[in-house]
Amino acid sequence: MAKAAEADGKKPPESVWTRPRRARREQPTLTRDQIVDAALELLDAEGLDGLSMRRLGTRLNSGATSVYWHVANKDELLELALDRVMGEVRVPRPDTRPDTAPGADGGAGGWRAAVAGYARDLRAMIHRHPWTVPLFGAQPMIGPNATRVLDEVIGAFDGAGLTGMALDNAMSLIADYVIGAAGSEASWQDVHGTATGEDWVQALGPYLAEIAERHPRLTAHIREVWVRDTADVVEARFDYGLACVLDGIEARTRR
């Protein structure tokens, strides 16, 4: 990997977690935690576009120079912010009882229940902080909170019989499913707010009538499904997808 990067003229990106902190003789007026707190307020209120070093300095009643004592650039600040919210994610421990019941969780315990619990907690965190979605995969997750979560996820898979690349692939599959599903859910909520499926069916009534002859199956499906409570549909869809992902992982471990 290192040789390939060198051949392409590229090198691995620097990380705030691997760069030594800058030394300063006098006591800094701001702490790293204060900076991250203010950044999170901007991110949660306005998203990634709402965060800039200048706006952050204004919010902290301090010049951007004070911020640069702790972070070299915006990318490092986002690393710190992402790791902070990863601290909200909890991963259940699998117990010794086998998974026997149907559904995403399997039974009362076991690796499926633990992994499903992690997936739902990660999803809830993304709903609270939808700005995180584009950041996953941009940098290695090596901060203290992220490494704690990843270590616990490895433990959650205990009993599934996975090691090495098989374990890594399973962990990535769960994360990719949750990030994709939660990101789509958060985007829809951000744009459409409290509009219900029935509101949409009524608003699209004339258009559905217009395309019904060309696309009879689709229009019938929309009229059947979209009139249901949106929140219930979203929850059922996520649970269905998670169960399918876990079923696939389990089926491969049994081969």
GROMACS .gro file of C-alpha atoms in nm:
model
  255
    1MET     CA    1   0.000   0.000   0.000
    2ALA     CA    2   0.278   0.243   0.094
    3LYS     CA    3   0.475   0.159  -0.224
    4ALA     CA    4   0.164   0.212  -0.439
    5ALA     CA    5   0.099   0.550  -0.279
    6GLU     CA    6   0.462   0.651  -0.332
    7ALA     CA    7   0.449   0.545  -0.697
    8ASP     CA    8   0.141   0.761  -0.752
    9GLY     CA    9   0.311   1.059  -0.591
   10LYS     CA   10   0.069   1.046  -0.300
   11LYS     CA   11   0.114   0.979   0.067
   12PRO     CA   12  -0.136   0.885   0.336
   13PRO     CA   13  -0.317   1.194   0.470
   14GLU     CA   14  -0.205   1.332   0.803
   15SER     CA   15  -0.434   1.287   1.099
   16VAL     CA   16  -0.493   1.502   1.403
   17TRP     CA   17  -0.443   1.188   1.611
   18THR     CA   18  -0.094   1.115   1.480
   19ARG     CA   19   0.040   1.470   1.456
   20PRO     CA   20   0.223   1.585   1.772
   21ARG     CA   21   0.045   1.867   1.950
   22ARG     CA   22   0.207   2.205   1.914
   23ALA     CA   23   0.400   2.329   2.214
   24ARG     CA   24   0.320   2.672   2.352
   25ARG     CA   25   0.482   2.848   2.642
   26GLU     CA   26   0.183   3.046   2.766
   27GLN     CA   27  -0.151   2.889   2.858
   28PRO     CA   28  -0.382   2.879   2.551
   29THR     CA   29  -0.700   3.082   2.585
   30LEU     CA   30  -0.904   2.796   2.438
   31THR     CA   31  -0.904   2.424   2.500
   32ARG     CA   32  -0.950   2.158   2.236
   33ASP     CA   33  -1.278   2.052   2.397
   34GLN     CA   34  -1.413   2.409   2.381
   35ILE     CA   35  -1.328   2.424   2.012
   36VAL     CA   36  -1.496   2.092   1.938
   37ASP     CA   37  -1.804   2.193   2.140
   38ALA     CA   38  -1.846   2.507   1.932
   39ALA     CA   39  -1.783   2.319   1.607
   40LEU     CA   40  -2.052   2.066   1.696
   41GLU     CA   41  -2.302   2.345   1.760
   42LEU     CA   42  -2.240   2.482   1.410
   43LEU     CA   43  -2.243   2.140   1.246
   44ASP     CA   44  -2.567   2.029   1.411
   45ALA     CA   45  -2.736   2.358   1.329
   46GLU     CA   46  -2.611   2.419   0.976
   47GLY     CA   47  -2.428   2.109   0.850
   48LEU     CA   48  -2.085   2.087   0.693
   49ASP     CA   49  -2.133   2.402   0.485
   50GLY     CA   50  -2.201   2.602   0.800
   51LEU     CA   51  -1.860   2.530   0.951
   52SER     CA   52  -1.557   2.743   0.873
   53MET     CA   53  -1.255   2.836   1.078
   54ARG     CA   54  -1.357   3.202   1.065
   55ARG     CA   55  -1.712   3.138   1.182
   56LEU     CA   56  -1.580   2.910   1.453
   57GLY     CA   57  -1.347   3.183   1.577
   58THR     CA   58  -1.637   3.429   1.585
   59ARG     CA   59  -1.852   3.187   1.781
   60LEU     CA   60  -1.573   3.142   2.033
   61ASN     CA   61  -1.510   3.519   2.054
   62SER     CA   62  -1.156   3.444   1.948
   63GLY     CA   63  -0.953   3.480   1.633
   64ALA     CA   64  -0.897   3.185   1.403
   65THR     CA   65  -0.533   3.192   1.509
   66SER     CA   66  -0.627   3.062   1.854
   67VAL     CA   67  -0.807   2.771   1.692
   68TYR     CA   68  -0.501   2.686   1.481
   69TRP     CA   69  -0.298   2.615   1.793
   70HIS     CA   70  -0.510   2.300   1.833
   71VAL     CA   71  -0.599   2.203   1.475
   72ALA     CA   72  -0.401   2.258   1.157
   73ASN     CA   73  -0.705   2.289   0.931
   74LYS     CA   74  -1.076   2.219   0.894
   75ASP     CA   75  -1.014   1.853   0.812
   76GLU     CA   76  -0.852   1.798   1.151
   77LEU     CA   77  -1.141   1.976   1.318
   78LEU     CA   78  -1.387   1.744   1.146
   79GLU     CA   79  -1.184   1.444   1.261
   80LEU     CA   80  -1.222   1.563   1.619
   81ALA     CA   81  -1.593   1.633   1.576
   82LEU     CA   82  -1.662   1.293   1.421
   83ASP     CA   83  -1.477   1.113   1.696
   84ARG     CA   84  -1.666   1.312   1.959
   85VAL     CA   85  -2.006   1.197   1.831
   86MET     CA   86  -1.880   0.840   1.790
   87GLY     CA   87  -1.858   0.851   2.168
   88GLU     CA   88  -2.240   0.841   2.169
   89VAL     CA   89  -2.244   0.495   2.008
   90ARG     CA   90  -2.281   0.198   2.240
   91VAL     CA   91  -2.218  -0.164   2.146
   92PRO     CA   92  -2.394  -0.438   2.346
   93ARG     CA   93  -2.196  -0.739   2.459
   94PRO     CA   94  -2.312  -1.074   2.325
   95ASP     CA   95  -2.407  -1.322   2.593
   96THR     CA   96  -2.377  -1.697   2.577
   97ARG     CA   97  -2.735  -1.765   2.471
   98PRO     CA   98  -2.773  -1.862   2.104
   99ASP     CA   99  -2.982  -1.663   1.857
  100THR     CA  100  -3.295  -1.866   1.798
  101ALA     CA  101  -3.582  -1.627   1.728
  102PRO     CA  102  -3.645  -1.480   1.380
  103GLY     CA  103  -3.576  -1.118   1.298
  104ALA     CA  104  -3.271  -0.895   1.287
  105ASP     CA  105  -3.185  -0.953   1.652
  106GLY     CA  106  -3.208  -1.329   1.637
  107GLY     CA  107  -3.295  -1.426   1.992
  108ALA     CA  108  -3.249  -1.272   2.333
  109GLY     CA  109  -2.873  -1.282   2.306
  110GLY     CA  110  -2.586  -1.391   2.088
  111TRP     CA  111  -2.381  -1.210   1.826
  112ARG     CA  112  -2.678  -1.111   1.608
  113ALA     CA  113  -2.847  -0.927   1.893
  114ALA     CA  114  -2.522  -0.749   1.983
  115VAL     CA  115  -2.448  -0.644   1.624
  116ALA     CA  116  -2.809  -0.535   1.569
  117GLY     CA  117  -2.791  -0.323   1.885
  118TYR     CA  118  -2.476  -0.155   1.756
  119ALA     CA  119  -2.637  -0.094   1.416
  120ARG     CA  120  -2.939   0.076   1.571
  121ASP     CA  121  -2.724   0.291   1.800
  122LEU     CA  122  -2.504   0.401   1.509
  123ARG     CA  123  -2.816   0.484   1.309
  124ALA     CA  124  -2.958   0.691   1.595
  125MET     CA  125  -2.632   0.885   1.621
  126ILE     CA  126  -2.639   0.962   1.248
  127HIS     CA  127  -2.997   1.088   1.277
  128ARG     CA  128  -2.880   1.328   1.549
  129HIS     CA  129  -2.576   1.435   1.346
  130PRO     CA  130  -2.649   1.383   0.973
  131TRP     CA  131  -2.340   1.585   0.875
  132THR     CA  132  -2.134   1.279   0.968
  133VAL     CA  133  -2.243   1.077   0.663
  134PRO     CA  134  -1.993   1.222   0.407
  135LEU     CA  135  -1.710   1.193   0.662
  136PHE     CA  136  -1.725   0.816   0.704
  137GLY     CA  137  -1.449   0.667   0.494
  138ALA     CA  138  -1.274   1.000   0.438
  139GLN     CA  139  -1.024   0.928   0.714
  140PRO     CA  140  -0.925   0.618   0.912
  141MET     CA  141  -1.130   0.590   1.230
  142ILE     CA  142  -0.843   0.607   1.478
  143GLY     CA  143  -0.966   0.849   1.743
  144PRO     CA  144  -1.022   0.725   2.101
  145ASN     CA  145  -1.400   0.694   2.072
  146ALA     CA  146  -1.396   0.538   1.725
  147THR     CA  147  -1.134   0.281   1.824
  148ARG     CA  148  -1.335   0.193   2.134
  149VAL     CA  149  -1.644   0.136   1.918
  150LEU     CA  150  -1.457  -0.072   1.660
  151ASP     CA  151  -1.296  -0.285   1.929
  152GLU     CA  152  -1.638  -0.347   2.085
  153VAL     CA  153  -1.787  -0.434   1.744
  154ILE     CA  154  -1.521  -0.703   1.707
  155GLY     CA  155  -1.636  -0.831   2.045
  156ALA     CA  156  -2.000  -0.814   1.935
  157PHE     CA  157  -1.921  -1.057   1.654
  158ASP     CA  158  -1.782  -1.304   1.906
  159GLY     CA  159  -1.954  -1.635   1.844
  160ALA     CA  160  -2.011  -1.574   1.472
  161GLY     CA  161  -1.693  -1.766   1.387
  162LEU     CA  162  -1.541  -1.482   1.185
  163THR     CA  163  -1.175  -1.382   1.177
  164GLY     CA  164  -0.939  -1.182   0.958
  165MET     CA  165  -1.082  -1.050   0.633
  166ALA     CA  166  -1.414  -1.229   0.684
  167LEU     CA  167  -1.463  -1.036   1.007
  168ASP     CA  168  -1.349  -0.710   0.850
  169ASN     CA  169  -1.588  -0.758   0.558
  170ALA     CA  170  -1.879  -0.826   0.792
  171MET     CA  171  -1.803  -0.519   1.002
  172SER     CA  172  -1.778  -0.303   0.690
  173LEU     CA  173  -2.103  -0.444   0.553
  174ILE     CA  174  -2.294  -0.352   0.869
  175ALA     CA  175  -2.146  -0.002   0.878
  176ASP     CA  176  -2.210   0.056   0.506
  177TYR     CA  177  -2.573  -0.054   0.537
  178VAL     CA  178  -2.639   0.165   0.841
  179ILE     CA  179  -2.463   0.473   0.698
  180GLY     CA  180  -2.647   0.440   0.367
  181ALA     CA  181  -2.988   0.380   0.520
  182ALA     CA  182  -2.958   0.642   0.794
  183GLY     CA  183  -2.813   0.896   0.552
  184SER     CA  184  -3.110   0.858   0.317
  185GLU     CA  185  -3.355   0.878   0.607
  186ALA     CA  186  -3.190   1.192   0.744
  187SER     CA  187  -3.187   1.358   0.400
  188TRP     CA  188  -3.556   1.290   0.349
  189GLN     CA  189  -3.640   1.423   0.695
  190ASP     CA  190  -3.432   1.735   0.640
  191VAL     CA  191  -3.603   1.820   0.310
  192HIS     CA  192  -3.960   1.707   0.372
  193GLY     CA  193  -3.997   1.740   0.749
  194THR     CA  194  -4.334   1.624   0.878
  195ALA     CA  195  -4.498   1.555   0.541
  196THR     CA  196  -4.667   1.214   0.553
  197GLY     CA  197  -4.697   0.952   0.282
  198GLU     CA  198  -5.065   1.030   0.252
  199ASP     CA  199  -4.978   1.397   0.193
  200TRP     CA  200  -4.754   1.286  -0.092
  201VAL     CA  201  -5.018   1.059  -0.248
  202GLN     CA  202  -5.270   1.343  -0.242
  203ALA     CA  203  -5.021   1.593  -0.385
  204LEU     CA  204  -4.918   1.350  -0.659
  205GLY     CA  205  -5.277   1.243  -0.736
  206PRO     CA  206  -5.305   1.404  -1.082
  207TYR     CA  207  -4.955   1.292  -1.180
  208LEU     CA  208  -5.018   0.934  -1.066
  209ALA     CA  209  -5.335   0.928  -1.272
  210GLU     CA  210  -5.136   1.051  -1.571
  211ILE     CA  211  -4.871   0.778  -1.552
  212ALA     CA  212  -5.099   0.497  -1.431
  213GLU     CA  213  -5.147   0.355  -1.780
  214ARG     CA  214  -4.773   0.352  -1.857
  215HIS     CA  215  -4.666   0.229  -1.512
  216PRO     CA  216  -4.962   0.049  -1.356
  217ARG     CA  217  -4.756  -0.160  -1.112
  218LEU     CA  218  -4.565   0.139  -0.976
  219THR     CA  219  -4.870   0.360  -0.926
  220ALA     CA  220  -5.059   0.076  -0.755
  221HIS     CA  221  -4.761   0.016  -0.528
  222ILE     CA  222  -4.733   0.386  -0.436
  223ARG     CA  223  -5.102   0.409  -0.352
  224GLU     CA  224  -5.081   0.094  -0.139
  225VAL     CA  225  -4.761   0.170   0.055
  226TRP     CA  226  -4.728   0.547   0.075
  227VAL     CA  227  -5.057   0.599   0.258
  228ARG     CA  228  -4.916   0.415   0.559
  229ASP     CA  229  -4.757   0.599   0.848
  230THR     CA  230  -4.417   0.715   0.724
  231ALA     CA  231  -4.234   0.651   1.052
  232ASP     CA  232  -4.362   0.294   1.068
  233VAL     CA  233  -4.261   0.228   0.708
  234VAL     CA  234  -3.911   0.366   0.768
  235GLU     CA  235  -3.860   0.156   1.082
  236ALA     CA  236  -3.990  -0.160   0.916
  237ARG     CA  237  -3.771  -0.100   0.612
  238PHE     CA  238  -3.458  -0.056   0.824
  239ASP     CA  239  -3.532  -0.368   1.031
  240TYR     CA  240  -3.597  -0.571   0.716
  241GLY     CA  241  -3.269  -0.461   0.559
  242LEU     CA  242  -3.071  -0.524   0.876
  243ALA     CA  243  -3.221  -0.872   0.912
  244CYS     CA  244  -3.131  -0.952   0.550
  245VAL     CA  245  -2.772  -0.836   0.605
  246LEU     CA  246  -2.736  -1.045   0.920
  247ASP     CA  247  -2.900  -1.343   0.748
  248GLY     CA  248  -2.643  -1.318   0.471
  249ILE     CA  249  -2.350  -1.299   0.713
  250GLU     CA  250  -2.485  -1.595   0.910
  251ALA     CA  251  -2.545  -1.801   0.598
  252ARG     CA  252  -2.187  -1.749   0.483
  253THR     CA  253  -2.047  -1.850   0.821
  254ARG     CA  254  -2.235  -2.180   0.798
  255ARG     CA  255  -2.084  -2.281   0.465
   0.00000   0.00000   0.00000
